[in-house]
Tab-separated table of C-alpha atoms in Angstrom:
chain	number	residue	atom	x	y	z
A	10	MET	CA	3.739	0.670	-21.952
A	11	ALA	CA	1.993	1.594	-18.689
A	12	TYR	CA	-1.329	-0.060	-17.938
A	13	LYS	CA	-4.221	1.429	-16.005
A	14	THR	CA	-5.813	-0.905	-13.454
A	15	GLN	CA	-9.324	-0.169	-12.207
A	16	ALA	CA	-8.821	0.072	-8.432
A	17	LEU	CA	-12.036	-1.391	-7.027
A	18	PHE	CA	-10.818	-0.923	-3.435
A	19	ARG	CA	-10.999	2.864	-3.804
A	20	ASP	CA	-14.790	2.744	-4.029
A	21	ASP	CA	-15.319	-0.217	-1.700
A	22	ALA	CA	-12.533	-1.242	0.700
A	23	TYR	CA	-14.681	-4.134	1.955
A	24	LEU	CA	-14.604	-6.130	-1.304
A	25	ARG	CA	-13.028	-9.480	-0.498
A	26	ARG	CA	-13.509	-11.179	-3.869
A	27	ALA	CA	-13.899	-10.120	-7.496
A	28	ASP	CA	-13.249	-11.329	-11.049
A	29	ALA	CA	-10.687	-9.856	-13.433
A	30	THR	CA	-8.884	-10.462	-16.728
A	31	VAL	CA	-5.108	-10.665	-17.202
A	32	VAL	CA	-3.848	-7.808	-19.406
A	33	ALA	CA	-0.102	-8.467	-19.103
A	34	VAL	CA	2.626	-10.466	-17.344
A	35	ASN	CA	5.854	-8.479	-17.075
A	36	ASP	CA	9.394	-9.767	-17.500
A	37	ARG	CA	9.697	-10.368	-13.734
A	38	GLY	CA	6.512	-12.436	-13.587
A	39	GLY	CA	4.339	-9.639	-12.190
A	40	ILE	CA	0.669	-10.036	-13.101
A	41	LEU	CA	-1.352	-7.049	-14.323
A	42	LEU	CA	-5.148	-7.185	-14.398
A	43	ASP	CA	-7.837	-4.968	-15.865
A	44	ARG	CA	-9.198	-4.405	-12.353
A	45	THR	CA	-8.304	-5.423	-8.821
A	46	ILE	CA	-9.270	-5.468	-5.145
A	47	PHE	CA	-5.569	-5.724	-4.146
A	48	TYR	CA	-4.206	-2.480	-2.664
A	49	ALA	CA	-0.677	-1.661	-3.878
A	50	THR	CA	1.995	-0.480	-1.418
A	51	SER	CA	1.679	3.304	-1.119
A	52	GLY	CA	1.439	6.090	1.434
A	53	GLY	CA	2.925	4.002	4.227
A	54	GLN	CA	0.338	1.209	3.822
A	55	PRO	CA	1.682	-2.172	2.647
A	56	GLY	CA	0.186	-3.911	-0.354
A	57	ASP	CA	-2.299	-6.746	-0.082
A	58	THR	CA	-1.582	-10.456	-0.153
A	59	GLY	CA	-3.974	-13.228	-1.170
A	60	HIS	CA	-4.450	-15.467	-4.185
A	61	LEU	CA	-5.756	-15.608	-7.749
A	62	GLU	CA	-8.071	-18.485	-8.665
A	63	ARG	CA	-7.829	-20.120	-12.112
A	64	ALA	CA	-10.610	-21.829	-14.034
A	65	ASP	CA	-9.018	-25.282	-13.524
A	66	GLY	CA	-9.314	-24.906	-9.747
A	67	SER	CA	-5.652	-24.125	-9.099
A	68	SER	CA	-4.555	-20.886	-7.503
A	69	ILE	CA	-1.629	-18.456	-7.647
A	70	ALA	CA	-0.452	-17.128	-4.278
A	71	ILE	CA	0.190	-13.371	-4.271
A	72	THR	CA	2.853	-12.305	-1.771
A	73	ALA	CA	2.920	-8.569	-2.537
A	74	THR	CA	1.136	-5.893	-4.547
A	75	ILE	CA	3.086	-2.909	-5.874
A	76	THR	CA	2.699	-0.051	-8.330
A	77	GLY	CA	4.410	-0.059	-11.719
A	78	GLU	CA	5.316	2.790	-14.043
A	79	SER	CA	2.502	4.877	-12.588
A	80	LYS	CA	0.273	4.774	-9.484
A	81	GLU	CA	-2.517	3.494	-11.734
A	82	GLU	CA	-0.532	0.424	-12.815
A	83	ILE	CA	-0.963	-2.256	-10.136
A	84	ILE	CA	1.290	-5.327	-10.214
A	85	HIS	CA	0.446	-8.554	-8.384
A	86	VAL	CA	3.655	-10.337	-7.355
A	87	PRO	CA	3.274	-14.146	-7.240
A	88	ALA	CA	5.168	-16.469	-4.909
A	89	PRO	CA	8.146	-18.119	-6.664
A	90	GLY	CA	7.760	-21.357	-8.581
A	91	GLN	CA	4.136	-21.023	-9.639
A	92	GLY	CA	2.599	-21.213	-13.077
A	93	LEU	CA	1.750	-17.842	-14.584
A	94	PRO	CA	-1.545	-17.017	-16.289
A	95	ALA	CA	-1.903	-16.122	-19.962
A	96	VAL	CA	-2.948	-12.713	-21.243
A	97	GLY	CA	-6.724	-12.738	-21.596
A	98	GLU	CA	-7.200	-15.392	-18.904
A	99	LYS	CA	-10.023	-14.730	-16.466
A	100	LEU	CA	-9.222	-15.097	-12.761
A	101	GLY	CA	-10.981	-14.937	-9.433
A	102	LEU	CA	-9.393	-12.559	-6.926
A	103	ALA	CA	-9.313	-13.122	-3.162
A	104	ILE	CA	-7.417	-10.955	-0.682
A	105	ASP	CA	-6.205	-11.994	2.761
A	106	TRP	CA	-9.146	-10.252	4.432
A	107	GLU	CA	-8.064	-10.610	8.057
A	108	ARG	CA	-4.753	-8.890	7.287
A	109	ARG	CA	-6.426	-6.185	5.183
A	110	HIS	CA	-8.995	-5.421	7.882
A	111	LEU	CA	-6.243	-4.986	10.465
A	112	LEU	CA	-4.504	-2.577	8.092
A	113	MET	CA	-7.762	-0.678	7.507
A	114	ARG	CA	-8.290	-0.308	11.252
A	115	MET	CA	-4.680	0.757	11.769
A	116	HIS	CA	-4.712	3.250	8.907
A	117	ALA	CA	-7.837	4.855	10.338
A	118	ALA	CA	-6.129	4.935	13.762
A	119	CYS	CA	-3.218	6.842	12.220
A	120	HIS	CA	-5.673	9.446	10.940
A	121	LEU	CA	-7.135	9.747	14.441
A	122	LEU	CA	-3.638	10.288	15.821
A	123	THR	CA	-3.200	13.278	13.499
A	124	VAL	CA	-6.343	14.736	15.088
A	125	ALA	CA	-5.109	14.110	18.623
A	126	CYS	CA	-1.685	15.549	17.676
A	127	PRO	CA	-2.335	18.380	15.190
A	128	PHE	CA	1.244	18.901	14.047
A	129	PRO	CA	3.001	18.532	10.667
A	130	ILE	CA	3.584	14.870	9.752
A	131	THR	CA	7.150	13.933	8.828
A	132	GLY	CA	6.607	10.212	8.225
A	133	ALA	CA	4.266	7.297	8.740
A	134	SER	CA	4.105	3.536	8.381
A	135	VAL	CA	1.076	1.263	8.738
A	136	ALA	CA	1.387	-2.365	9.873
A	137	GLU	CA	-0.957	-5.013	11.242
A	138	ASP	CA	0.074	-4.685	14.890
A	139	ASP	CA	2.400	-1.710	15.382
A	140	SER	CA	2.121	1.456	13.289
A	141	ARG	CA	3.867	4.795	13.610
A	142	VAL	CA	3.339	8.448	12.795
A	143	ASP	CA	6.193	10.956	13.078
A	144	PHE	CA	5.429	14.580	13.909
A	145	ASP	CA	7.390	17.805	13.857
A	146	ILE	CA	6.942	18.661	17.556
A	147	PRO	CA	9.517	20.908	19.256
A	148	ASP	CA	8.784	19.753	22.813
A	149	ALA	CA	7.872	16.505	24.514
A	150	SER	CA	4.803	17.729	26.392
A	151	PHE	CA	2.602	14.832	25.213
A	152	SER	CA	2.284	11.702	27.339
A	153	LYS	CA	1.246	8.240	26.140
A	154	GLU	CA	-1.682	8.307	28.550
A	155	GLU	CA	-3.026	11.680	27.362
A	156	VAL	CA	-2.817	10.801	23.678
A	157	THR	CA	-4.356	7.364	24.258
A	158	ALA	CA	-7.283	8.988	26.098
A	159	SER	CA	-7.839	11.390	23.178
A	160	LEU	CA	-7.706	8.532	20.670
A	161	MET	CA	-10.199	6.440	22.597
A	162	ASP	CA	-12.577	9.409	22.898
A	163	LEU	CA	-12.593	9.551	19.084
A	164	VAL	CA	-13.059	5.785	18.797
A	165	ARG	CA	-15.960	5.712	21.258
A	166	ALA	CA	-17.680	8.607	19.458
A	167	ASP	CA	-18.068	6.232	16.467
A	168	HIS	CA	-17.698	8.976	13.879
A	169	PRO	CA	-18.370	7.984	10.241
A	170	ILE	CA	-15.362	7.648	7.911
A	171	PHE	CA	-15.937	8.274	4.219
A	172	THR	CA	-14.210	9.548	1.068
A	173	ARG	CA	-14.991	12.361	-1.324
A	174	LEU	CA	-13.267	13.970	-4.297
A	175	ILE	CA	-12.181	17.582	-4.611
A	176	SER	CA	-10.509	19.427	-7.463
A	177	ASP	CA	-6.886	20.554	-7.643
A	178	ASP	CA	-8.140	24.134	-7.279
A	179	GLU	CA	-10.088	23.264	-4.121
A	180	LEU	CA	-6.970	21.726	-2.613
A	181	ALA	CA	-4.907	24.771	-3.536
A	182	ALA	CA	-7.514	26.973	-1.835
A	183	ASN	CA	-7.384	24.830	1.325
A	184	PRO	CA	-3.678	24.089	1.960
A	185	GLY	CA	-4.446	23.099	5.570
A	186	LEU	CA	-5.930	19.830	4.274
A	187	VAL	CA	-2.381	18.587	3.631
A	188	LYS	CA	-0.866	17.500	6.942
A	189	SER	CA	2.352	16.015	5.620
A	190	LYS	CA	5.356	18.304	5.885
A	191	ASN	CA	7.367	16.624	3.129
A	192	VAL	CA	4.951	14.793	0.802
A	193	ARG	CA	2.368	16.516	-1.359
A	194	PRO	CA	-0.628	14.659	-2.821
A	195	PRO	CA	-0.397	14.037	-6.569
A	196	VAL	CA	-2.141	16.714	-8.617
A	197	GLY	CA	-2.847	17.023	-12.313
A	198	THR	CA	-5.682	14.523	-12.650
A	199	GLY	CA	-8.216	17.135	-11.554
A	200	LYS	CA	-9.434	15.020	-8.640
A	201	ILE	CA	-7.990	14.613	-5.146
A	202	ARG	CA	-9.356	11.855	-2.878
A	203	LEU	CA	-10.079	13.024	0.665
A	204	VAL	CA	-10.624	10.705	3.603
A	205	CYS	CA	-13.094	12.421	5.934
A	206	ILE	CA	-14.007	11.688	9.548
A	207	GLY	CA	-17.160	12.948	11.230
A	208	ASP	CA	-20.339	14.445	9.779
A	209	ASN	CA	-19.316	16.494	6.724
A	210	GLY	CA	-15.672	15.861	7.644
A	211	SER	CA	-16.033	17.883	10.836
A	212	VAL	CA	-13.408	15.872	12.736
A	213	ASP	CA	-10.818	15.560	9.961
A	214	SER	CA	-10.316	15.691	6.195
A	215	GLN	CA	-7.038	14.942	4.464
A	216	PRO	CA	-5.824	13.594	1.106
A	217	CYS	CA	-5.215	9.840	1.234
A	218	GLY	CA	-5.379	6.930	-1.201
A	219	GLY	CA	-5.421	4.157	1.406
A	220	THR	CA	-8.100	1.846	2.750
A	221	HIS	CA	-9.963	2.579	5.987
A	222	VAL	CA	-12.846	1.226	8.052
A	223	LYS	CA	-16.310	2.840	7.865
A	224	SER	CA	-16.362	4.324	11.360
A	225	THR	CA	-14.007	5.208	14.184
A	226	GLY	CA	-15.769	2.673	16.403
A	227	GLU	CA	-14.601	-0.131	14.100
A	228	VAL	CA	-10.986	0.776	14.880
A	229	GLY	CA	-11.432	-0.826	18.307
A	230	GLU	CA	-9.290	-0.332	21.362
A	231	ILE	CA	-5.890	1.230	20.650
A	232	HIS	CA	-3.128	2.840	22.668
A	233	ILE	CA	0.169	4.640	22.273
A	234	GLY	CA	2.866	2.092	23.004
A	235	LYS	CA	5.818	4.455	22.855
A	236	ILE	CA	6.800	8.047	22.083
A	237	GLU	CA	10.349	8.254	20.708
A	238	LYS	CA	12.565	11.251	20.068
A	239	LYS	CA	13.877	11.138	16.504
A	240	GLY	CA	15.910	14.293	16.129
A	241	ARG	CA	15.634	17.746	17.693
A	242	GLU	CA	12.036	18.382	16.672
A	243	ASN	CA	10.795	14.980	15.596
A	244	ARG	CA	8.656	12.685	17.755
A	245	ARG	CA	7.593	9.173	16.731
A	246	PHE	CA	4.275	7.899	18.127
A	247	ARG	CA	3.731	4.142	17.982
A	248	ILE	CA	0.124	2.891	17.866
A	249	ARG	CA	-0.823	-0.593	18.990
A	250	PHE	CA	-4.069	-2.513	19.344
A	251	GLY	CA	-5.560	-3.336	22.722
A	252	PRO	CA	-5.544	-1.556	26.087
A	253	MET	CA	-2.469	0.214	27.393
A	254	PRO	CA	-0.436	-2.310	29.445
A	255	ALA	CA	-0.412	-1.773	33.193
A	256	VAL	CA	2.826	-0.274	34.437
């Protein structure tokens, strides 16, 4: 039986705490709740860590969050050797906010990179301090300095970042919204979540289920740490926080 978890983070990525009820504990000890603020690993963004607070004052450390039989089933993976809650038990939820906020800033930075480098995406991975986006680029005409300057122009402009929903038909009518060369957004639910940058999405709009900051200015200072050749037409751009190191 697949459960459907209400994903509170989709409407408000800034929720740090919430309450929820246990609906199941699977045979591997994974905890399923009726709703959650914990993002599950997906789309290159790692799942949240944090803890669940019990009524007796004890807590259950959560070391990973993953999806189950469907994207809507979110499983909270506890650290080994802890007591597990009972079905129906009410818990307080608390994510590791500092880690999440770094991931939100980085994920938004990856979106900005796809604006600075408007080429098909062949892969991506978001991390707290070093993220990457791979592009299908036939030549190596981009320099770290040029791309960093473009990124920081977008950051300093402090464009708003927001989400909106479109229908499957709207997506089909606007295939350019999908930047990934190999991965298509899930369809069939009738609603596709777009992450938009700029007034009315004027800077960028693309399907994404991840968490992001509210404005490009909140991303902070970033730079391209390295551009790597990964195959004949594949270039890997690594994004890091802070100013570009002096040569």
